[in-house]
């Protein structure tokens, strides 16, 4: 049995749908994350939301994050892992979840693997929104003009695309080796892309909840 077969078997042997969503800036990842969460009855969890919620509620972890961010430093993997672990332990994530923005590093991948394995779980699939780079750049340039953000230049937009590829590429390769990645065309209307995601997930036996 290959690593991909093992991961898929582990995921199917435990209840719940545990997904990651990845995609370049401008591909509509946040919008589709909300759609998936509603359709499949699982919480959409982003690291940004976790950070903000903990800081706002002044939790012990939130105070640590605030001190680091106020100092202008990056939140280390160890603290990010701790925050994600705390969030996934909450009741609404017991039946599955959709992670957005995590993991971002190889060490975070290892941590998530071990965290889920300790619970007898594994990832079900990784939804990868794919879109032509030039079309995304043009879309974001038009949006910037419409919103009066003259500082959001084509150069800045392309830089963010480069950062995404550099950070996410190795992670996508890792999950692809396990047979977990589902590439989905991210260009089109919200409903068109959502339908493609549904079709891709259905190919793995994952379907919307009856109440969706």
mmCIF file of C-alpha atoms in Angstrom:
data_model
loop_
_atom_site.group_PDB
_atom_site.id
_atom_site.type_symbol
_atom_site.label_atom_id
_atom_site.label_comp_id
_atom_site.label_asym_id
_atom_site.label_seq_id
_atom_site.Cartn_x
_atom_site.Cartn_y
_atom_site.Cartn_z
ATOM 1 C CA UNK A 1 0.000 0.000 0.000
ATOM 2 C CA UNK A 2 1.354 3.448 -0.967
ATOM 3 C CA UNK A 3 1.514 6.444 1.362
ATOM 4 C CA UNK A 4 -1.434 7.903 -0.530
ATOM 5 C CA UNK A 5 -3.466 4.728 -0.069
ATOM 6 C CA UNK A 6 -2.599 4.680 3.622
ATOM 7 C CA UNK A 7 -3.640 8.296 4.125
ATOM 8 C CA UNK A 8 -6.876 7.799 2.225
ATOM 9 C CA UNK A 9 -7.690 4.640 4.153
ATOM 10 C CA UNK A 10 -6.996 6.312 7.485
ATOM 11 C CA UNK A 11 -9.191 9.235 6.532
ATOM 12 C CA UNK A 12 -12.067 7.012 5.433
ATOM 13 C CA UNK A 13 -11.829 4.833 8.535
ATOM 14 C CA UNK A 14 -12.756 7.689 10.877
ATOM 15 C CA UNK A 15 -15.832 9.883 10.862
ATOM 16 C CA UNK A 16 -15.613 13.433 9.620
ATOM 17 C CA UNK A 17 -14.336 15.360 6.634
ATOM 18 C CA UNK A 18 -10.957 16.974 7.240
ATOM 19 C CA UNK A 19 -9.865 19.254 4.422
ATOM 20 C CA UNK A 20 -7.239 21.810 3.510
ATOM 21 C CA UNK A 21 -7.803 24.494 0.884
ATOM 22 C CA UNK A 22 -4.909 26.149 -0.918
ATOM 23 C CA UNK A 23 -4.775 28.617 -3.760
ATOM 24 C CA UNK A 24 -2.950 31.728 -4.951
ATOM 25 C CA UNK A 25 -4.003 35.198 -3.776
ATOM 26 C CA UNK A 26 -6.970 36.315 -5.856
ATOM 27 C CA UNK A 27 -8.251 32.819 -6.628
ATOM 28 C CA UNK A 28 -11.228 33.254 -4.285
ATOM 29 C CA UNK A 29 -9.994 30.840 -1.632
ATOM 30 C CA UNK A 30 -11.706 32.638 1.253
ATOM 31 C CA UNK A 31 -15.040 32.752 -0.562
ATOM 32 C CA UNK A 32 -14.892 29.070 -1.461
ATOM 33 C CA UNK A 33 -13.864 28.170 2.097
ATOM 34 C CA UNK A 34 -17.119 29.679 3.344
ATOM 35 C CA UNK A 35 -19.074 27.790 0.651
ATOM 36 C CA UNK A 36 -17.449 24.479 1.576
ATOM 37 C CA UNK A 37 -18.038 25.010 5.288
ATOM 38 C CA UNK A 38 -21.733 25.647 4.699
ATOM 39 C CA UNK A 39 -22.204 22.793 2.225
ATOM 40 C CA UNK A 40 -20.329 20.135 4.172
ATOM 41 C CA UNK A 41 -21.286 21.183 7.701
ATOM 42 C CA UNK A 42 -17.739 21.764 8.934
ATOM 43 C CA UNK A 43 -16.075 24.900 10.331
ATOM 44 C CA UNK A 44 -13.772 26.907 8.064
ATOM 45 C CA UNK A 45 -10.694 27.619 10.170
ATOM 46 C CA UNK A 46 -8.044 30.126 9.122
ATOM 47 C CA UNK A 47 -4.924 30.905 11.100
ATOM 48 C CA UNK A 48 -5.691 34.611 10.744
ATOM 49 C CA UNK A 49 -9.085 34.109 12.385
ATOM 50 C CA UNK A 50 -7.506 32.024 15.159
ATOM 51 C CA UNK A 51 -4.916 34.713 15.879
ATOM 52 C CA UNK A 52 -7.504 37.506 15.903
ATOM 53 C CA UNK A 53 -9.955 35.607 18.118
ATOM 54 C CA UNK A 54 -7.307 34.757 20.706
ATOM 55 C CA UNK A 55 -5.918 38.290 20.753
ATOM 56 C CA UNK A 56 -9.403 39.809 21.004
ATOM 57 C CA UNK A 57 -10.411 37.475 23.836
ATOM 58 C CA UNK A 58 -7.062 37.998 25.569
ATOM 59 C CA UNK A 59 -6.480 34.279 26.042
ATOM 60 C CA UNK A 60 -3.071 33.195 27.352
ATOM 61 C CA UNK A 61 -2.122 32.153 23.808
ATOM 62 C CA UNK A 62 -3.531 35.394 22.429
ATOM 63 C CA UNK A 63 -1.403 37.470 24.775
ATOM 64 C CA UNK A 64 1.689 35.611 23.554
ATOM 65 C CA UNK A 65 0.726 36.269 19.923
ATOM 66 C CA UNK A 66 0.041 39.957 20.588
ATOM 67 C CA UNK A 67 3.410 40.464 22.285
ATOM 68 C CA UNK A 68 5.220 38.863 19.340
ATOM 69 C CA UNK A 69 3.276 40.798 16.704
ATOM 70 C CA UNK A 70 3.638 44.084 18.590
ATOM 71 C CA UNK A 71 7.390 43.528 18.518
ATOM 72 C CA UNK A 72 7.197 43.126 14.740
ATOM 73 C CA UNK A 73 8.248 39.498 14.826
ATOM 74 C CA UNK A 74 6.766 36.465 13.060
ATOM 75 C CA UNK A 75 4.677 34.074 15.114
ATOM 76 C CA UNK A 76 6.851 30.933 15.434
ATOM 77 C CA UNK A 77 5.686 27.503 14.295
ATOM 78 C CA UNK A 78 5.522 26.282 17.880
ATOM 79 C CA UNK A 79 2.939 28.910 18.869
ATOM 80 C CA UNK A 80 0.979 28.602 15.628
ATOM 81 C CA UNK A 81 0.829 24.838 16.159
ATOM 82 C CA UNK A 82 -0.394 25.358 19.706
ATOM 83 C CA UNK A 83 -3.145 27.710 18.533
ATOM 84 C CA UNK A 84 -4.284 25.321 15.786
ATOM 85 C CA UNK A 85 -4.234 22.368 18.191
ATOM 86 C CA UNK A 86 -6.394 24.329 20.633
ATOM 87 C CA UNK A 87 -8.857 25.284 17.860
ATOM 88 C CA UNK A 88 -9.172 21.746 16.491
ATOM 89 C CA UNK A 89 -9.905 20.483 20.002
ATOM 90 C CA UNK A 90 -13.080 22.578 20.151
ATOM 91 C CA UNK A 91 -16.421 20.746 19.827
ATOM 92 C CA UNK A 92 -17.430 22.152 16.436
ATOM 93 C CA UNK A 93 -14.322 20.615 14.834
ATOM 94 C CA UNK A 94 -14.980 17.125 16.190
ATOM 95 C CA UNK A 95 -16.863 16.126 13.046
ATOM 96 C CA UNK A 96 -14.345 17.604 10.630
ATOM 97 C CA UNK A 97 -12.925 20.926 9.515
ATOM 98 C CA UNK A 98 -11.553 22.958 6.629
ATOM 99 C CA UNK A 99 -8.137 24.528 7.260
ATOM 100 C CA UNK A 100 -7.187 27.689 5.366
ATOM 101 C CA UNK A 101 -3.655 29.073 5.728
ATOM 102 C CA UNK A 102 -2.285 26.142 7.687
ATOM 103 C CA UNK A 103 0.036 24.312 7.419
ATOM 104 C CA UNK A 104 2.518 26.720 5.812
ATOM 105 C CA UNK A 105 5.817 24.978 6.590
ATOM 106 C CA UNK A 106 7.160 21.422 6.495
ATOM 107 C CA UNK A 107 7.344 21.382 10.294
ATOM 108 C CA UNK A 108 3.675 22.371 10.498
ATOM 109 C CA UNK A 109 2.803 19.501 8.151
ATOM 110 C CA UNK A 110 4.558 17.078 10.505
ATOM 111 C CA UNK A 111 2.813 18.572 13.536
ATOM 112 C CA UNK A 112 -0.622 18.316 11.917
ATOM 113 C CA UNK A 113 0.067 14.713 10.870
ATOM 114 C CA UNK A 114 1.005 13.789 14.432
ATOM 115 C CA UNK A 115 -1.891 15.734 15.960
ATOM 116 C CA UNK A 116 -4.462 13.955 13.799
ATOM 117 C CA UNK A 117 -2.781 10.559 14.139
ATOM 118 C CA UNK A 118 -3.004 10.856 17.923
ATOM 119 C CA UNK A 119 -6.769 11.195 17.453
ATOM 120 C CA UNK A 120 -6.938 8.258 15.030
ATOM 121 C CA UNK A 121 -7.612 10.647 12.162
ATOM 122 C CA UNK A 122 -6.010 11.834 8.935
ATOM 123 C CA UNK A 123 -6.654 14.439 6.284
ATOM 124 C CA UNK A 124 -9.358 13.540 3.792
ATOM 125 C CA UNK A 125 -8.281 15.751 0.892
ATOM 126 C CA UNK A 126 -6.519 18.959 -0.128
ATOM 127 C CA UNK A 127 -8.538 21.240 -2.422
ATOM 128 C CA UNK A 128 -6.115 23.156 -4.642
ATOM 129 C CA UNK A 129 -7.559 26.109 -6.537
ATOM 130 C CA UNK A 130 -5.595 26.518 -9.757
ATOM 131 C CA UNK A 131 -5.732 29.630 -11.920
ATOM 132 C CA UNK A 132 -3.733 31.224 -14.717
ATOM 133 C CA UNK A 133 -1.266 33.657 -13.139
ATOM 134 C CA UNK A 134 -1.780 36.459 -15.667
ATOM 135 C CA UNK A 135 -5.565 36.260 -15.343
ATOM 136 C CA UNK A 136 -5.333 36.504 -11.570
ATOM 137 C CA UNK A 137 -2.970 39.468 -11.779
ATOM 138 C CA UNK A 138 -5.364 41.246 -14.152
ATOM 139 C CA UNK A 139 -8.317 40.467 -11.870
ATOM 140 C CA UNK A 140 -6.522 41.879 -8.824
ATOM 141 C CA UNK A 141 -5.324 44.958 -10.721
ATOM 142 C CA UNK A 142 -8.905 45.759 -11.760
ATOM 143 C CA UNK A 143 -10.073 45.234 -8.185
ATOM 144 C CA UNK A 144 -7.357 47.554 -6.885
ATOM 145 C CA UNK A 145 -8.348 50.263 -9.363
ATOM 146 C CA UNK A 146 -12.048 49.892 -8.514
ATOM 147 C CA UNK A 147 -11.244 50.189 -4.807
ATOM 148 C CA UNK A 148 -8.857 53.103 -5.287
ATOM 149 C CA UNK A 149 -5.816 51.189 -4.047
ATOM 150 C CA UNK A 150 -3.190 52.684 -6.330
ATOM 151 C CA UNK A 151 -0.406 51.222 -4.175
ATOM 152 C CA UNK A 152 -1.476 47.675 -5.138
ATOM 153 C CA UNK A 153 0.695 47.607 -8.245
ATOM 154 C CA UNK A 154 1.169 44.756 -10.689
ATOM 155 C CA UNK A 155 4.667 44.292 -9.283
ATOM 156 C CA UNK A 156 3.305 43.929 -5.740
ATOM 157 C CA UNK A 157 0.625 41.500 -6.889
ATOM 158 C CA UNK A 158 3.144 39.344 -8.760
ATOM 159 C CA UNK A 159 5.403 39.348 -5.696
ATOM 160 C CA UNK A 160 2.563 37.903 -3.591
ATOM 161 C CA UNK A 161 2.062 35.224 -6.232
ATOM 162 C CA UNK A 162 5.776 34.373 -6.034
ATOM 163 C CA UNK A 163 5.623 34.122 -2.239
ATOM 164 C CA UNK A 164 2.623 31.801 -2.486
ATOM 165 C CA UNK A 165 4.407 29.512 -4.937
ATOM 166 C CA UNK A 166 7.566 29.460 -2.845
ATOM 167 C CA UNK A 167 5.773 28.719 0.425
ATOM 168 C CA UNK A 168 3.015 26.442 -0.777
ATOM 169 C CA UNK A 169 4.677 24.529 -3.608
ATOM 170 C CA UNK A 170 6.611 22.088 -1.388
ATOM 171 C CA UNK A 171 3.532 21.443 0.764
ATOM 172 C CA UNK A 172 1.377 20.699 -2.267
ATOM 173 C CA UNK A 173 4.070 18.305 -3.500
ATOM 174 C CA UNK A 174 4.049 16.517 -0.131
ATOM 175 C CA UNK A 175 0.289 16.043 -0.143
ATOM 176 C CA UNK A 176 0.269 15.134 -3.839
ATOM 177 C CA UNK A 177 2.673 12.275 -3.076
ATOM 178 C CA UNK A 178 0.046 10.994 -0.650
ATOM 179 C CA UNK A 179 -2.664 11.200 -3.298
ATOM 180 C CA UNK A 180 -4.623 13.826 -1.384
ATOM 181 C CA UNK A 181 -4.539 16.818 -3.755
ATOM 182 C CA UNK A 182 -7.619 17.657 -5.822
ATOM 183 C CA UNK A 183 -6.770 20.377 -8.399
ATOM 184 C CA UNK A 184 -9.776 22.559 -9.222
ATOM 185 C CA UNK A 185 -10.014 25.331 -11.835
ATOM 186 C CA UNK A 186 -10.441 28.477 -9.728
ATOM 187 C CA UNK A 187 -11.529 30.788 -12.548
ATOM 188 C CA UNK A 188 -15.212 31.461 -13.154
ATOM 189 C CA UNK A 189 -18.206 32.484 -11.080
ATOM 190 C CA UNK A 190 -18.437 31.555 -7.396
ATOM 191 C CA UNK A 191 -21.112 28.970 -8.182
ATOM 192 C CA UNK A 192 -19.118 27.478 -11.071
ATOM 193 C CA UNK A 193 -16.025 27.002 -8.932
ATOM 194 C CA UNK A 194 -18.100 25.638 -6.038
ATOM 195 C CA UNK A 195 -19.659 23.070 -8.394
ATOM 196 C CA UNK A 196 -16.191 21.965 -9.530
ATOM 197 C CA UNK A 197 -15.103 21.567 -5.901
ATOM 198 C CA UNK A 198 -18.200 19.479 -5.175
ATOM 199 C CA UNK A 199 -17.427 17.275 -8.182
ATOM 200 C CA UNK A 200 -13.798 16.833 -7.117
ATOM 201 C CA UNK A 201 -14.763 15.923 -3.543
ATOM 202 C CA UNK A 202 -17.484 13.569 -4.786
ATOM 203 C CA UNK A 203 -14.781 11.674 -6.676
ATOM 204 C CA UNK A 204 -13.420 10.772 -3.226
ATOM 205 C CA UNK A 205 -16.819 9.874 -1.856
ATOM 206 C CA UNK A 206 -17.186 13.196 -0.026
ATOM 207 C CA UNK A 207 -20.589 14.818 -0.460
ATOM 208 C CA UNK A 208 -22.440 17.800 1.021
ATOM 209 C CA UNK A 209 -24.422 17.198 4.198
ATOM 210 C CA UNK A 210 -28.139 16.561 3.845
ATOM 211 C CA UNK A 211 -28.904 19.822 5.648
ATOM 212 C CA UNK A 212 -26.749 21.952 3.317
#
